[in-house]
PDB file of C-alpha atoms and ligand atoms in Angstrom:
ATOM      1  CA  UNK A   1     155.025  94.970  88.751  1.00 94.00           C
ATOM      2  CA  UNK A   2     152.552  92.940  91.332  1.00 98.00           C
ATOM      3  CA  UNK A   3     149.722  90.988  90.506  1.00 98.00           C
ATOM      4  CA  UNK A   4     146.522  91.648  93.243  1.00 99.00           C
ATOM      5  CA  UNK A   5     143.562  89.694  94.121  1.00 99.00           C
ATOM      6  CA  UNK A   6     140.830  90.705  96.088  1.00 98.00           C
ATOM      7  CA  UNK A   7     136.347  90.015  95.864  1.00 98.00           C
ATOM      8  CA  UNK A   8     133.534  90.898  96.921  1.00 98.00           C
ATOM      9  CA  UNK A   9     133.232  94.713  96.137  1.00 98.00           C
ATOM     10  CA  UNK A  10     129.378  94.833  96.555  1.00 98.00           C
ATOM     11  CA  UNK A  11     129.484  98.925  95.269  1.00 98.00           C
ATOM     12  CA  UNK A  12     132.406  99.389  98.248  1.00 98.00           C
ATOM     13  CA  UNK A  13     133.927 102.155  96.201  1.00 98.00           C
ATOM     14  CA  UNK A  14     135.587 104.148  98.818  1.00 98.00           C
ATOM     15  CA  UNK A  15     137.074 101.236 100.279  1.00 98.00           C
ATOM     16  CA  UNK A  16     138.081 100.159  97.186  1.00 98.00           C
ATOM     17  CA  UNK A  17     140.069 103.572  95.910  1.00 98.00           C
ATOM     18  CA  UNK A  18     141.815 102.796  99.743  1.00 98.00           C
ATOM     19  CA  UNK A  19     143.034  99.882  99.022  1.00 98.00           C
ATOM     20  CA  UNK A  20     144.370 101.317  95.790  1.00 98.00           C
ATOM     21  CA  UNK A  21     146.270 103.551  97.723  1.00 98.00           C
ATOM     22  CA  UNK A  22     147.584 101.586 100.225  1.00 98.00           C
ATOM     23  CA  UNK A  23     148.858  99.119  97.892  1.00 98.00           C
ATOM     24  CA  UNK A  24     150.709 101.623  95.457  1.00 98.00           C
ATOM     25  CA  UNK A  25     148.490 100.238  92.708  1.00 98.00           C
ATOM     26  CA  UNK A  26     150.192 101.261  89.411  1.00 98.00           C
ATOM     27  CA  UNK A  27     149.359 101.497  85.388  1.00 98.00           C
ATOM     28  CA  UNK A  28     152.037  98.016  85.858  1.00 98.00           C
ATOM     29  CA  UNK A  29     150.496  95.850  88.173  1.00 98.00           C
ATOM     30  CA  UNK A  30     147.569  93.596  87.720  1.00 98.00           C
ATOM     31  CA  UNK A  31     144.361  93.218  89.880  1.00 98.00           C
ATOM     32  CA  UNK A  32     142.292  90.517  89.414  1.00 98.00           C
ATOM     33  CA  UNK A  33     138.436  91.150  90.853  1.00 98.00           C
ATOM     34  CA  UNK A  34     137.210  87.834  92.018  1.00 98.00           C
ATOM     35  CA  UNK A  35     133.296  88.360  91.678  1.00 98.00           C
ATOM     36  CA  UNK A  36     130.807  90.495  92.899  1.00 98.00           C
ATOM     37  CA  UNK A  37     131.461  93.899  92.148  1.00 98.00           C
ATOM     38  CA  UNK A  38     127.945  95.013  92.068  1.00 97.00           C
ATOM     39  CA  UNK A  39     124.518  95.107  94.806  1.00 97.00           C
ATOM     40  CA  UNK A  40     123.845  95.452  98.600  1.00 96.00           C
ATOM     41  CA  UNK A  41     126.776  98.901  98.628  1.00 97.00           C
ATOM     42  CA  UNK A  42     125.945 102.310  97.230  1.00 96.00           C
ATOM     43  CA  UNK A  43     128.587 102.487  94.119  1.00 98.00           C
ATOM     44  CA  UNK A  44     128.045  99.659  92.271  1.00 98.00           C
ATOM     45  CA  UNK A  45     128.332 101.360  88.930  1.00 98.00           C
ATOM     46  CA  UNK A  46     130.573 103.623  89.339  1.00 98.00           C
ATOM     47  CA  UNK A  47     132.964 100.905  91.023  1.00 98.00           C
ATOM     48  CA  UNK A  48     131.900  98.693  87.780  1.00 98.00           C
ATOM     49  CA  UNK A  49     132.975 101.829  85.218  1.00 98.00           C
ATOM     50  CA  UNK A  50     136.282 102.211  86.839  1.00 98.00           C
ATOM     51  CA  UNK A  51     137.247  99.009  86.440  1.00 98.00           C
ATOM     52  CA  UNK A  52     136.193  98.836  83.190  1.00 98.00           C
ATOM     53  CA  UNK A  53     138.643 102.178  82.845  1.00 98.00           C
ATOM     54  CA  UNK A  54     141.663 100.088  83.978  1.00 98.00           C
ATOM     55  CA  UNK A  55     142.902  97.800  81.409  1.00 97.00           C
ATOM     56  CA  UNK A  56     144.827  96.537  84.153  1.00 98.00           C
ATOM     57  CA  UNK A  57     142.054  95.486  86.394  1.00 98.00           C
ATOM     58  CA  UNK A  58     139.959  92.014  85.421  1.00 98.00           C
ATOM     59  CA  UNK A  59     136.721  91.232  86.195  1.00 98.00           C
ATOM     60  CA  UNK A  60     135.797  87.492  87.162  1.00 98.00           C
ATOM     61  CA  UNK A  61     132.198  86.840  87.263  1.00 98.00           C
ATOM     62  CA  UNK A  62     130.618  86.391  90.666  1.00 98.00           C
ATOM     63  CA  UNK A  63     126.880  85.655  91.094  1.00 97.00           C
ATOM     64  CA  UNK A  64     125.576  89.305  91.442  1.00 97.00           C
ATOM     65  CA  UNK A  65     127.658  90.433  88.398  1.00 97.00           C
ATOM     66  CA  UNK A  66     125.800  87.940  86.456  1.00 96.00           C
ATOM     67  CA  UNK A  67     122.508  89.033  87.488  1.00 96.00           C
ATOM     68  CA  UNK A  68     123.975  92.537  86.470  1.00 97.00           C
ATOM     69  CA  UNK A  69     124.815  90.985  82.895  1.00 97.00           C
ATOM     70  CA  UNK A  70     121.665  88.618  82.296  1.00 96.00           C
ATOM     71  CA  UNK A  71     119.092  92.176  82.929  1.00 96.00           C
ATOM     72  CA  UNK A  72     120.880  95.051  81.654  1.00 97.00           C
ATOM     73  CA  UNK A  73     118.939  94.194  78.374  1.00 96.00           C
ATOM     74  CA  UNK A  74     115.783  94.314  80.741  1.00 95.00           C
ATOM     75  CA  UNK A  75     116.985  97.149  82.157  1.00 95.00           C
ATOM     76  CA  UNK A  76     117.455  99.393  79.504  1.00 96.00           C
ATOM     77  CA  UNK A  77     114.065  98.000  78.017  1.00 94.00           C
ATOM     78  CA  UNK A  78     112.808  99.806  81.185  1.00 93.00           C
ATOM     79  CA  UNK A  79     114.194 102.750  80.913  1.00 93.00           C
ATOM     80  CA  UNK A  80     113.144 103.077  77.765  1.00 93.00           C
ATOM     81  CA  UNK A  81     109.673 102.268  78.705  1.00 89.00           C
ATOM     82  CA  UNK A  82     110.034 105.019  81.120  1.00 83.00           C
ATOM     83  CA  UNK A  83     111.065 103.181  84.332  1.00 77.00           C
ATOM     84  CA  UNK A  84     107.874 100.361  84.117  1.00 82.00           C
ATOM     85  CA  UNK A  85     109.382  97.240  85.059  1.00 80.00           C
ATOM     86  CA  UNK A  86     107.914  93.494  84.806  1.00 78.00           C
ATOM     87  CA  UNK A  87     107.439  92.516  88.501  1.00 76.00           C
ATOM     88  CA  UNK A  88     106.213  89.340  87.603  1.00 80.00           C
ATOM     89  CA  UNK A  89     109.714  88.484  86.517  1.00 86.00           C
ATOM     90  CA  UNK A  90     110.464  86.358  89.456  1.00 90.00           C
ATOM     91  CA  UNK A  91     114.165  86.523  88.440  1.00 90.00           C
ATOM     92  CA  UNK A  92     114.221  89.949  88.677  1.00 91.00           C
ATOM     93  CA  UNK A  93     112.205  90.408  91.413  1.00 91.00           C
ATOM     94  CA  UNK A  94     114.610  87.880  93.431  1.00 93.00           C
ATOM     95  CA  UNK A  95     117.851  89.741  92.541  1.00 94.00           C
ATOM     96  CA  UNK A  96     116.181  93.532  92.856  1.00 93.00           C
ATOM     97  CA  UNK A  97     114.322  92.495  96.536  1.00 91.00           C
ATOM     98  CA  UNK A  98     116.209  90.040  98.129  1.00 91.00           C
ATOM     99  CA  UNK A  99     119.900  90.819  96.836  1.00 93.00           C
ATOM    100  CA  UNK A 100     120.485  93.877  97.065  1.00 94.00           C
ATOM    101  CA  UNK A 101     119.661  94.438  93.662  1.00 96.00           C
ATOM    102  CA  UNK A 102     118.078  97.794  93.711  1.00 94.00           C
ATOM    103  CA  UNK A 103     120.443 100.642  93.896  1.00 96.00           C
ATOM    104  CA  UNK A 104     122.330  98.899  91.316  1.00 97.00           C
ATOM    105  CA  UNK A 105     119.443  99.267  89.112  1.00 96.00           C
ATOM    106  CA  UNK A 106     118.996 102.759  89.875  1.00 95.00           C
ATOM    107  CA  UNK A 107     122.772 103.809  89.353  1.00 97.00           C
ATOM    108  CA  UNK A 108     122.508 102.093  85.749  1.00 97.00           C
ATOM    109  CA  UNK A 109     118.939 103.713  84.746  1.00 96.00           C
ATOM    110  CA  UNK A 110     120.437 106.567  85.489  1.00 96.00           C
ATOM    111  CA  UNK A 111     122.679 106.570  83.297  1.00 97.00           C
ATOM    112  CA  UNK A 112     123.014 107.720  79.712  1.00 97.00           C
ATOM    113  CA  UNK A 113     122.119 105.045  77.026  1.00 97.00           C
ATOM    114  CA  UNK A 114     125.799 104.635  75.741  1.00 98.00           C
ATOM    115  CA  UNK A 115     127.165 103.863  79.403  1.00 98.00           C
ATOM    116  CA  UNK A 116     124.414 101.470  79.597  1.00 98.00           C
ATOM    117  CA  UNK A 117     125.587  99.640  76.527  1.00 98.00           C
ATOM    118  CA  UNK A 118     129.164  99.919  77.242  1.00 98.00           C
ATOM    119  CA  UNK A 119     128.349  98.284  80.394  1.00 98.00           C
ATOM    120  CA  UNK A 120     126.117  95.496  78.627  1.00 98.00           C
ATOM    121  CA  UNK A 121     128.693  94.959  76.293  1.00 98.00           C
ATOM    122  CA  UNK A 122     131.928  94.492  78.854  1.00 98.00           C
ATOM    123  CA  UNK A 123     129.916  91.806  80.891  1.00 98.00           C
ATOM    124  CA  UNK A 124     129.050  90.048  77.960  1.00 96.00           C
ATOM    125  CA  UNK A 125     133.011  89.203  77.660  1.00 91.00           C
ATOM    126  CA  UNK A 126     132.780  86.539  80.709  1.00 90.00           C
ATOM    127  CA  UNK A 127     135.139  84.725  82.493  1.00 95.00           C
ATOM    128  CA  UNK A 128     133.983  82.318  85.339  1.00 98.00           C
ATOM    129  CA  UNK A 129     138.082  81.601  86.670  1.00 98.00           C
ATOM    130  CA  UNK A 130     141.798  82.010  86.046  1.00 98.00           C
ATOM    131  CA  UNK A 131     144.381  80.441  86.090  1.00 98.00           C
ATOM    132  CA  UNK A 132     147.681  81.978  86.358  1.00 98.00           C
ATOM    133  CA  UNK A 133     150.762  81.720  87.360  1.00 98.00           C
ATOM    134  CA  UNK A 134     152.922  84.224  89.590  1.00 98.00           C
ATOM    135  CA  UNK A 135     156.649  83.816  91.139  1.00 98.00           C
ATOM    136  CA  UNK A 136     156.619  80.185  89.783  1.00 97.00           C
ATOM    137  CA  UNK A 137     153.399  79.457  91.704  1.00 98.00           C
ATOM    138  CA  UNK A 138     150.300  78.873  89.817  1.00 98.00           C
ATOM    139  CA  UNK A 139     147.109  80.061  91.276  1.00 98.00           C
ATOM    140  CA  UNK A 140     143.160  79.360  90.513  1.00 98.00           C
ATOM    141  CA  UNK A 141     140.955  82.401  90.805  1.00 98.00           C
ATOM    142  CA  UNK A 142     137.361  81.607  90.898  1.00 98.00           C
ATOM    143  CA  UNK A 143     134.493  82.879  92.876  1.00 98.00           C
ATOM    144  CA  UNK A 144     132.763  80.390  94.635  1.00 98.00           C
ATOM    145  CA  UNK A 145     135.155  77.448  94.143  1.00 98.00           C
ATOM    146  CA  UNK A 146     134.601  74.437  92.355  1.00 98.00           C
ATOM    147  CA  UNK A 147     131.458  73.362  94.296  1.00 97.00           C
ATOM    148  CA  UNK A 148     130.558  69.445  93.915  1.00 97.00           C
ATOM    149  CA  UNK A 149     133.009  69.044  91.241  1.00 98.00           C
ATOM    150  CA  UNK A 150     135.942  69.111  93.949  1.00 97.00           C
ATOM    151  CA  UNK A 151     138.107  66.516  92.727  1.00 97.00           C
ATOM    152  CA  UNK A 152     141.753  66.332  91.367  1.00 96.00           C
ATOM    153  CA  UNK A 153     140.592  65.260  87.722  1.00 96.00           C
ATOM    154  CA  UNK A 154     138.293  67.645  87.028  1.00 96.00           C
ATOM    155  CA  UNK A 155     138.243  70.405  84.363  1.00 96.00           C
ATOM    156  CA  UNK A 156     137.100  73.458  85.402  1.00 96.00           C
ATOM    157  CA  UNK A 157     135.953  74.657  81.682  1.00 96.00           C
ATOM    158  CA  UNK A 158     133.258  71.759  81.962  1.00 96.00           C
ATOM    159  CA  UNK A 159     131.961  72.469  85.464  1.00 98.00           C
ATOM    160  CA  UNK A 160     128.918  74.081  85.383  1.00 98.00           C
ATOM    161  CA  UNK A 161     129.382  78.095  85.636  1.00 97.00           C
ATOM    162  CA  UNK A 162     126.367  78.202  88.208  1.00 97.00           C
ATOM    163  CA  UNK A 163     128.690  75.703  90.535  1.00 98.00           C
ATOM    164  CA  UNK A 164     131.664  78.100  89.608  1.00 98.00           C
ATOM    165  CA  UNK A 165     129.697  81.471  91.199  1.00 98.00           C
ATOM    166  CA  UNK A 166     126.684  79.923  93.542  1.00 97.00           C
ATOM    167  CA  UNK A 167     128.545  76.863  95.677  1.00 97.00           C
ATOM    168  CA  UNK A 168     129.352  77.508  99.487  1.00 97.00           C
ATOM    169  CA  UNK A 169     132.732  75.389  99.976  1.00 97.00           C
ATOM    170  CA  UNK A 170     134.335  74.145 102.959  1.00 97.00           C
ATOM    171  CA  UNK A 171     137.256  75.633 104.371  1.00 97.00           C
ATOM    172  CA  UNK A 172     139.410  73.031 102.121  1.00 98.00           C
ATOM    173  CA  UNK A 173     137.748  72.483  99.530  1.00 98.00           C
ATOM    174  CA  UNK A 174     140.846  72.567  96.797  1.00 98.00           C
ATOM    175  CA  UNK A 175     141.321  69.272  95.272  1.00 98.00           C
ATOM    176  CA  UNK A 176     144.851  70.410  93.665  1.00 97.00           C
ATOM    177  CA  UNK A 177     148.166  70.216  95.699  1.00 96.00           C
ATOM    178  CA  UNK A 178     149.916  72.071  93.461  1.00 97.00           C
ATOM    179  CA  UNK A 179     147.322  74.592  92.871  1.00 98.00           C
ATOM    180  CA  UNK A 180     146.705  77.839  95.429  1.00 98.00           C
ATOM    181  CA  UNK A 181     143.115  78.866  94.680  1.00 98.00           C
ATOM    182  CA  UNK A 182     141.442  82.291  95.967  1.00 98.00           C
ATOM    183  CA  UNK A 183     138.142  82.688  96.500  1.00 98.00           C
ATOM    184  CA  UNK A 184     135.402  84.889  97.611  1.00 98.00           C
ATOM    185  CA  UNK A 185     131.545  84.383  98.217  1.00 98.00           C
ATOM    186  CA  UNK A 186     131.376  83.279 101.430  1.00 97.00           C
ATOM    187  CA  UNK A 187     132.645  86.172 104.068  1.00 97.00           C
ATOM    188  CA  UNK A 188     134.659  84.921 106.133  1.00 97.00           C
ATOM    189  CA  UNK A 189     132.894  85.058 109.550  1.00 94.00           C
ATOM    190  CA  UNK A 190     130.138  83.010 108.580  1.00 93.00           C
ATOM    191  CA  UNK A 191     133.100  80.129 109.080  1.00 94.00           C
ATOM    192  CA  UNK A 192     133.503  81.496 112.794  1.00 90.00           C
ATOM    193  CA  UNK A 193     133.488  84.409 114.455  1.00 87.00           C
ATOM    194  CA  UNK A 194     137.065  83.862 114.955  1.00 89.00           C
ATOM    195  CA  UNK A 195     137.743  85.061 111.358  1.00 93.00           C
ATOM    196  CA  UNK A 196     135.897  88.647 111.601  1.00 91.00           C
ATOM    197  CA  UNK A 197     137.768  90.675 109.323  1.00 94.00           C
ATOM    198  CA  UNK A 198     140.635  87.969 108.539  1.00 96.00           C
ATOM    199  CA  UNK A 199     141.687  86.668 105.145  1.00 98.00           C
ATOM    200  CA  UNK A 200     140.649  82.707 105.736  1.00 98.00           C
ATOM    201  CA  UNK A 201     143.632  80.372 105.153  1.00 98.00           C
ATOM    202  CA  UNK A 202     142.205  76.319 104.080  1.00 97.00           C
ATOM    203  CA  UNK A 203     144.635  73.738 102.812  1.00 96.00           C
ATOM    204  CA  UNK A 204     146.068  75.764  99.886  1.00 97.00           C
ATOM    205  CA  UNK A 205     143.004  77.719  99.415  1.00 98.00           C
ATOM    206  CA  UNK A 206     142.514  81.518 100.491  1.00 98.00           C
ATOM    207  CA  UNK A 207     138.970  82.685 101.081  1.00 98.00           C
ATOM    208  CA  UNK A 208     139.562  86.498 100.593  1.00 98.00           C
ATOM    209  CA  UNK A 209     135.939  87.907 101.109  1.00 98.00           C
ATOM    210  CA  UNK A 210     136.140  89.857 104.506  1.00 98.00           C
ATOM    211  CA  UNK A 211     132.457  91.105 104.386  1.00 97.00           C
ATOM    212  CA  UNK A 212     133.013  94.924 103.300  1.00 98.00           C
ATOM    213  CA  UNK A 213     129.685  95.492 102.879  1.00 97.00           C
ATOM    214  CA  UNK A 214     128.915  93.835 105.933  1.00 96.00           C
ATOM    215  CA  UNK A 215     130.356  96.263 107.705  1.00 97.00           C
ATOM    216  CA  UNK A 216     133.428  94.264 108.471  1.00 97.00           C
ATOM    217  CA  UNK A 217     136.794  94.984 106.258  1.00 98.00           C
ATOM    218  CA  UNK A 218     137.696  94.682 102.377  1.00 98.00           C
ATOM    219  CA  UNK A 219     140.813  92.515 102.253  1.00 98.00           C
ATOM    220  CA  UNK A 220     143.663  91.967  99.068  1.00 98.00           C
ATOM    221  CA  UNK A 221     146.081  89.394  98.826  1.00 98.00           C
ATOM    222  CA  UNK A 222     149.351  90.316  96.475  1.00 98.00           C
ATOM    223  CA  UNK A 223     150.244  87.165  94.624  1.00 98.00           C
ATOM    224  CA  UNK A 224     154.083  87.311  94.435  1.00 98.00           C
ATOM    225  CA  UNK A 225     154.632  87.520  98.198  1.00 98.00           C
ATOM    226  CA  UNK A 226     151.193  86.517  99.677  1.00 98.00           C
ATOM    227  CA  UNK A 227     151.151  89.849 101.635  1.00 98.00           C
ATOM    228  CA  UNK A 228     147.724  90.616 102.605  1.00 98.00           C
ATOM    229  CA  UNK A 229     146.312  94.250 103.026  1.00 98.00           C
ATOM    230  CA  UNK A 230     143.354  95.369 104.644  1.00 98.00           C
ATOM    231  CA  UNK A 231     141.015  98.499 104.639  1.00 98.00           C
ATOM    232  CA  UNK A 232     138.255  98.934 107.263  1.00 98.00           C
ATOM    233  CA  UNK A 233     134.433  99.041 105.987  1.00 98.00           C
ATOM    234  CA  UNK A 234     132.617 102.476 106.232  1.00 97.00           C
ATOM    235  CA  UNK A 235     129.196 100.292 106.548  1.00 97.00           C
ATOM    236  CA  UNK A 236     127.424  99.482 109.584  1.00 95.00           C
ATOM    237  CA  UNK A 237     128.156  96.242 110.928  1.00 94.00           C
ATOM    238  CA  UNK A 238     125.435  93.856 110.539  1.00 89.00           C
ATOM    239  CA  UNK A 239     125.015  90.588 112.322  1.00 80.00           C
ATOM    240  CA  UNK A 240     124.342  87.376 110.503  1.00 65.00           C
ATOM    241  CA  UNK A 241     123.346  84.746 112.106  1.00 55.00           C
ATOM    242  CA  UNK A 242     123.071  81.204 110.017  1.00 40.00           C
TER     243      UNK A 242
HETATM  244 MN1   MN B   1     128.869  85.873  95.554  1.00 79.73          MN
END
């Protein structure tokens, strides 16, 4: 039995089902999905209903999958109201338009009404971080990190859970020494070109997102031996420049 980590999904389904593969993944290990399964790829759904098929596989909020969770009440409204949608919901209208919200609104209003509840009902069940421990090393798995609240005497059930899944950290930002913490959010080559496609090693901290849907690679880390694995994106490589 191995326990996985790896973020950032954004609908990369194929790449996903890869990685599955090359890692063996089995009925008895354990992968833990550090944020942002859904938006920007073209499976976001279906990636979201197969984890939710694996009781093996656990979903930690990122910031898209809460914009999944906060409108799939809207979203069902709309389909019910036969695909009219409120475009003066500016919070809406930010996540459909400017991340990548769109075809993950299509895949779910196309679905039946009873997927579209199950779905509503299994991202109600959130959880913001983890902590675990694997091989006698204890780990923190949280999407963005721990923001403004980096400090050794903080608890993370009282920092805010917009800090938990909106902050952009620095490379080592972990306040704990005897803490490894994994994150995604950020891909990795917005800290330097140097780390296209490369798992991002800080002090004790692991920034895992490789920019999949970026067109770069989707990356996994397994926990008991830090062995990373990689599968090359099937999306077109687009440049960011920040
Ligand atoms: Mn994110």
């Amino acid at each position: 039995m191995a326990v996985y980590a790896i973020s950032d999904l954004h609908g990369c389904k194929d790449e996903f089902d890869e990685m599955l593969k090359k890692i063996s993944f089995s009925e008895y290990d354990e992968m833990y999905i550090i944020g942002d399964v859904c938006d920007r790829g073209n499976h976001s759904i279906a990636l979201l209903q197969e984890i939710m098929a694996h009781p093996n596989m656990h979903l930690i909020f990122g910031n898209h999958d809460e914009w999944l969770a906060d409108f799939a009440q809207t979203l069902i409204d709309v389909k019910k109201n036969d695909g009219v949608m409120d475009l003066f919901n500016m919070d809406l209208v930010r996540w459909l338009h400017y991340n990548g919200g769109y075809k993950t609104a299509d895949e779910f209003l196309d679905l039946d009404y009873p997927d579209c509840y199950d779905i509503k009902l299994y991202l109600e069940n959130r959880e913001y971080y983890k902590k675990l421990t694997v091989k006698g090393k204890n780990f923190l798995l949280v999407h963005a990190g721990l923001g403004a609240y980096c400090r050794p005497d903080v608890r993370i059930s009282e920092i805010p859970t917009s800090e938990l899944v909106w902050s952009h950290i620095g490379v080592n930002d972990n306040p704990f020494d005897d803490v490894v913490m994994i994150v995604g959010h950020m891909p990795t080559f917005l800290y330097g070109f140097w780390y296209e496609n490369r798992i991002l090693h800080g002090k004790n901290i692991l920034h895992i997102d490789c920019g999949c849907v970026f067109g770069r690679s989707l990356a996994c880390v397994r926990l008991d031996d830090m062995q990373e694995f990689y599968v090359p994106s099937t999306y077109p490589y687009i440049t960011v420049r920040s």
